[in-house]
mmCIF file of C-alpha atoms in Angstrom:
data_model
loop_
_atom_site.group_PDB
_atom_site.id
_atom_site.type_symbol
_atom_site.label_atom_id
_atom_site.label_comp_id
_atom_site.label_asym_id
_atom_site.label_seq_id
_atom_site.Cartn_x
_atom_site.Cartn_y
_atom_site.Cartn_z
ATOM 1 C CA MET A 1 -22.269 56.514 -10.648
ATOM 2 C CA LYS A 2 -18.810 57.081 -10.981
ATOM 3 C CA LYS A 3 -18.174 56.209 -7.353
ATOM 4 C CA LYS A 4 -19.839 53.008 -8.595
ATOM 5 C CA LEU A 5 -17.888 52.313 -11.499
ATOM 6 C CA PHE A 6 -14.614 52.874 -9.457
ATOM 7 C CA LEU A 7 -15.052 50.922 -7.030
ATOM 8 C CA GLN A 8 -16.514 47.724 -9.531
ATOM 9 C CA SER A 9 -13.154 48.812 -11.448
ATOM 10 C CA ALA A 10 -11.247 48.254 -8.060
ATOM 11 C CA LEU A 11 -12.763 44.587 -7.237
ATOM 12 C CA GLU A 12 -12.018 43.830 -10.763
ATOM 13 C CA ARG A 13 -8.042 45.172 -10.075
ATOM 14 C CA LYS A 14 -8.312 43.075 -7.406
ATOM 15 C CA SER A 15 -10.379 39.902 -8.522
ATOM 16 C CA LYS A 16 -7.815 39.653 -11.707
ATOM 17 C CA MET A 17 -4.266 37.779 -10.944
ATOM 18 C CA GLY A 18 -1.619 39.421 -13.283
ATOM 19 C CA ALA A 19 1.409 38.043 -14.699
ATOM 20 C CA VAL A 20 3.404 38.603 -11.381
ATOM 21 C CA GLN A 21 1.550 36.489 -9.602
ATOM 22 C CA ILE A 22 1.489 33.376 -10.978
ATOM 23 C CA LEU A 23 4.930 33.826 -11.990
ATOM 24 C CA GLY A 24 5.251 33.991 -8.794
ATOM 25 C CA ILE A 25 2.994 30.986 -8.104
ATOM 26 C CA VAL A 26 5.447 28.773 -10.824
ATOM 27 C CA VAL A 27 8.397 30.090 -8.645
ATOM 28 C CA LEU A 28 6.963 29.113 -5.238
ATOM 29 C CA ILE A 29 5.961 25.970 -6.796
ATOM 30 C CA VAL A 30 9.911 25.266 -7.932
ATOM 31 C CA GLY A 31 11.434 26.450 -4.719
ATOM 32 C CA ILE A 32 8.608 23.688 -2.726
ATOM 33 C CA LEU A 33 10.025 21.276 -5.341
ATOM 34 C CA LEU A 34 13.596 22.166 -4.673
ATOM 35 C CA ILE A 35 13.232 22.268 -0.729
ATOM 36 C CA GLY A 36 11.935 18.783 -1.005
ATOM 37 C CA VAL A 37 14.358 16.323 -3.427
ATOM 38 C CA GLU A 38 16.902 18.256 -0.836
ATOM 39 C CA PHE A 39 15.178 16.473 1.962
ATOM 40 C CA TYR A 40 16.013 13.143 -0.571
ATOM 41 C CA MET A 41 19.603 14.083 -1.324
ATOM 42 C CA PRO A 42 21.728 14.620 1.849
ATOM 43 C CA GLY A 43 23.992 17.331 2.586
ATOM 44 C CA PHE A 44 22.904 21.108 1.586
ATOM 45 C CA GLY A 45 23.640 21.799 -1.677
ATOM 46 C CA LEU A 46 22.044 23.203 -5.328
ATOM 47 C CA PRO A 47 18.532 22.219 -4.639
ATOM 48 C CA GLY A 48 17.983 23.883 -1.254
ATOM 49 C CA ILE A 49 19.979 26.630 -1.607
ATOM 50 C CA SER A 50 17.489 27.070 -4.949
ATOM 51 C CA GLY A 51 14.646 25.844 -3.526
ATOM 52 C CA ILE A 52 14.989 28.449 -0.808
ATOM 53 C CA ILE A 53 15.799 30.711 -2.614
ATOM 54 C CA CYS A 54 12.665 30.250 -5.643
ATOM 55 C CA THR A 55 10.480 30.095 -2.281
ATOM 56 C CA ALA A 56 11.142 33.307 -1.144
ATOM 57 C CA ALA A 57 10.930 34.661 -4.585
ATOM 58 C CA GLY A 58 7.690 32.883 -5.156
ATOM 59 C CA ILE A 59 6.551 34.403 -2.185
ATOM 60 C CA PHE A 60 7.903 37.864 -2.914
ATOM 61 C CA LEU A 61 6.018 37.921 -5.867
ATOM 62 C CA THR A 62 2.621 36.195 -5.531
ATOM 63 C CA GLY A 63 1.608 38.960 -2.564
ATOM 64 C CA ARG A 64 0.847 41.971 -4.006
ATOM 65 C CA ASN A 65 1.092 43.698 -0.227
ATOM 66 C CA VAL A 66 2.827 42.336 3.023
ATOM 67 C CA SER A 67 -0.032 40.947 4.329
ATOM 68 C CA GLU A 68 -0.620 38.434 1.579
ATOM 69 C CA ARG A 69 2.898 37.582 1.443
ATOM 70 C CA ILE A 70 3.103 36.693 4.999
ATOM 71 C CA ILE A 71 0.182 33.898 3.919
ATOM 72 C CA VAL A 72 1.975 32.608 1.020
ATOM 73 C CA GLY A 73 4.600 32.442 3.501
ATOM 74 C CA ILE A 74 3.299 30.494 6.089
ATOM 75 C CA ILE A 75 1.482 28.300 3.580
ATOM 76 C CA ALA A 76 4.517 27.451 2.480
ATOM 77 C CA VAL A 77 5.820 26.643 5.401
ATOM 78 C CA VAL A 78 2.743 24.053 6.552
ATOM 79 C CA VAL A 79 3.341 23.080 2.846
ATOM 80 C CA ILE A 80 7.570 22.090 3.397
ATOM 81 C CA ALA A 81 6.353 20.976 6.441
ATOM 82 C CA VAL A 82 3.933 17.931 5.436
ATOM 83 C CA MET A 83 6.209 17.013 3.411
ATOM 84 C CA LEU A 84 8.651 16.547 5.816
ATOM 85 C CA VAL A 85 6.627 14.591 7.336
ATOM 86 C CA ILE A 86 5.607 12.910 4.276
ATOM 87 C CA SER A 87 8.564 11.898 3.560
ATOM 88 C CA ILE A 88 9.805 10.483 7.067
ATOM 89 C CA VAL A 89 6.583 8.582 7.592
ATOM 90 C CA VAL A 90 7.906 6.754 4.576
ATOM 91 C CA PHE A 91 11.743 6.180 4.536
ATOM 92 C CA SER A 92 10.577 5.016 8.244
ATOM 93 C CA SER A 93 9.047 2.086 6.274
ATOM 94 C CA LYS A 94 11.350 -0.875 5.574
ATOM 95 C CA LYS A 95 9.813 -1.188 1.741
ATOM 96 C CA ILE A 96 11.198 2.016 0.435
ATOM 97 C CA LYS A 97 15.292 2.316 0.841
ATOM 98 C CA SER A 98 16.130 5.476 2.234
ATOM 99 C CA PRO A 99 19.569 7.173 0.516
ATOM 100 C CA LEU A 100 19.816 8.555 4.193
ATOM 101 C CA LYS A 101 19.715 5.721 6.324
ATOM 102 C CA LEU A 102 22.201 2.494 6.389
ATOM 103 C CA ASP A 103 19.976 -0.122 5.994
ATOM 104 C CA THR A 104 23.056 -2.877 6.937
ATOM 105 C CA ASP A 105 23.704 -4.731 9.778
ATOM 106 C CA LEU A 106 27.400 -5.014 10.623
ATOM 107 C CA GLN A 107 28.979 -8.115 11.039
ATOM 108 C CA GLY A 108 30.353 -9.534 14.072
ATOM 109 C CA LYS A 109 29.363 -10.446 18.109
ATOM 110 C CA ASN A 110 31.312 -7.563 19.230
ATOM 111 C CA LEU A 111 32.269 -4.212 17.347
ATOM 112 C CA PHE A 112 33.809 -2.775 20.246
ATOM 113 C CA ILE A 113 36.515 -3.842 22.005
ATOM 114 C CA ASP A 114 35.616 -3.693 25.815
ATOM 115 C CA GLU A 115 38.258 -2.415 28.596
ATOM 116 C CA THR A 116 38.769 -5.910 30.148
ATOM 117 C CA ASP A 117 39.540 -6.833 26.324
ATOM 118 C CA MET A 118 43.019 -3.759 26.577
ATOM 119 C CA GLU A 119 43.802 -4.690 29.926
ATOM 120 C CA TYR A 120 46.755 -6.905 27.536
ATOM 121 C CA LEU A 121 48.780 -3.687 27.283
ATOM 122 C CA ILE A 122 49.605 -2.676 30.651
ATOM 123 C CA GLY A 123 53.312 -3.054 30.676
ATOM 124 C CA LYS A 124 53.515 -3.156 27.235
ATOM 125 C CA LYS A 125 56.744 -0.310 25.845
ATOM 126 C CA GLY A 126 56.789 1.696 22.611
ATOM 127 C CA VAL A 127 57.560 5.342 21.723
ATOM 128 C CA ALA A 128 55.821 8.614 20.777
ATOM 129 C CA LEU A 129 55.232 9.005 17.538
ATOM 130 C CA THR A 130 53.585 12.903 18.669
ATOM 131 C CA ASP A 131 53.929 15.161 21.747
ATOM 132 C CA LEU A 132 52.111 14.090 24.403
ATOM 133 C CA ARG A 133 49.735 17.305 25.815
ATOM 134 C CA PRO A 134 48.821 15.220 27.356
ATOM 135 C CA SER A 135 47.155 13.486 24.349
ATOM 136 C CA GLY A 136 48.831 11.596 21.182
ATOM 137 C CA LYS A 137 49.751 8.616 19.464
ATOM 138 C CA GLY A 138 52.456 6.469 20.376
ATOM 139 C CA GLU A 139 53.749 2.901 18.544
ATOM 140 C CA PHE A 140 52.945 -0.282 20.507
ATOM 141 C CA ASP A 141 54.695 -3.248 18.937
ATOM 142 C CA GLY A 142 53.490 -2.201 15.801
ATOM 143 C CA VAL A 143 49.937 -0.904 16.356
ATOM 144 C CA LYS A 144 49.882 3.099 16.700
ATOM 145 C CA LEU A 145 47.287 4.648 19.651
ATOM 146 C CA ASP A 146 45.749 6.743 20.957
ATOM 147 C CA ILE A 147 46.891 7.526 24.438
ATOM 148 C CA LEU A 148 47.957 9.989 27.247
ATOM 149 C CA SER A 149 50.203 10.938 29.860
ATOM 150 C CA SER A 150 49.546 10.420 32.726
ATOM 151 C CA ASN A 151 49.170 14.379 33.360
ATOM 152 C CA TYR A 152 52.165 16.085 32.350
ATOM 153 C CA TYR A 153 54.404 16.947 28.606
ATOM 154 C CA ILE A 154 56.332 14.274 27.393
ATOM 155 C CA LYS A 155 58.475 14.560 24.234
ATOM 156 C CA LYS A 156 58.072 12.441 20.620
ATOM 157 C CA ASP A 157 60.632 9.808 20.642
ATOM 158 C CA SER A 158 60.437 9.507 23.931
ATOM 159 C CA ALA A 159 60.032 5.562 25.443
ATOM 160 C CA LEU A 160 57.022 5.233 26.886
ATOM 161 C CA VAL A 161 55.826 1.906 28.823
ATOM 162 C CA ILE A 162 51.866 1.257 29.694
ATOM 163 C CA THR A 163 50.835 2.270 32.882
ATOM 164 C CA GLU A 164 47.132 1.272 33.385
ATOM 165 C CA VAL A 165 43.887 1.694 31.055
ATOM 166 C CA LYS A 166 41.304 3.456 32.462
ATOM 167 C CA ASN A 167 37.443 4.029 30.957
ATOM 168 C CA ASN A 168 38.594 2.622 27.255
ATOM 169 C CA ARG A 169 42.109 5.551 27.417
ATOM 170 C CA ILE A 170 45.235 4.142 27.378
ATOM 171 C CA LEU A 171 47.774 5.965 30.012
ATOM 172 C CA VAL A 172 51.292 6.199 29.721
ATOM 173 C CA GLN A 173 54.223 7.102 30.935
ATOM 174 C CA GLU A 174 58.033 7.933 30.159
ATOM 175 C CA GLU A 175 60.152 5.155 30.696
ATOM 176 C CA LYS A 176 62.454 5.481 33.319
#
């Protein structure tokens, strides 16, 4: 009889949820929601850090032993993964404007300068604005350009001439 009462009270204790577990569930839900907010806000800021802390605390408070904490942790990861997939699907549709994606199209025919368009620079004379080791900046006809010296060091304020445009790189030599 005594053994039966002991088992019955143990089962009752196991089936009842304590205030700590309820608090753990609330903290876990808040953490998951904060991580969900982080999906929609660019950067890794306060909601993300707070969400991770709350989720970890919620997992710790909800489980009464290690195996329960592992199960709760796996469930939390699955819920967060599902939220991420849903947010990707929702924002990939054109109907909802995403704060992470640029929706405006850039205007203009060619937004990038082709190598053939830069060949007019060959022979232009200018001055080194920085030391070239072998890269640096130079000014040619009042325009500042990123330039490369032809395999050697050139001091700042040296006179330069553009010798070649190769792979969208402007190669210069010291003017003699």
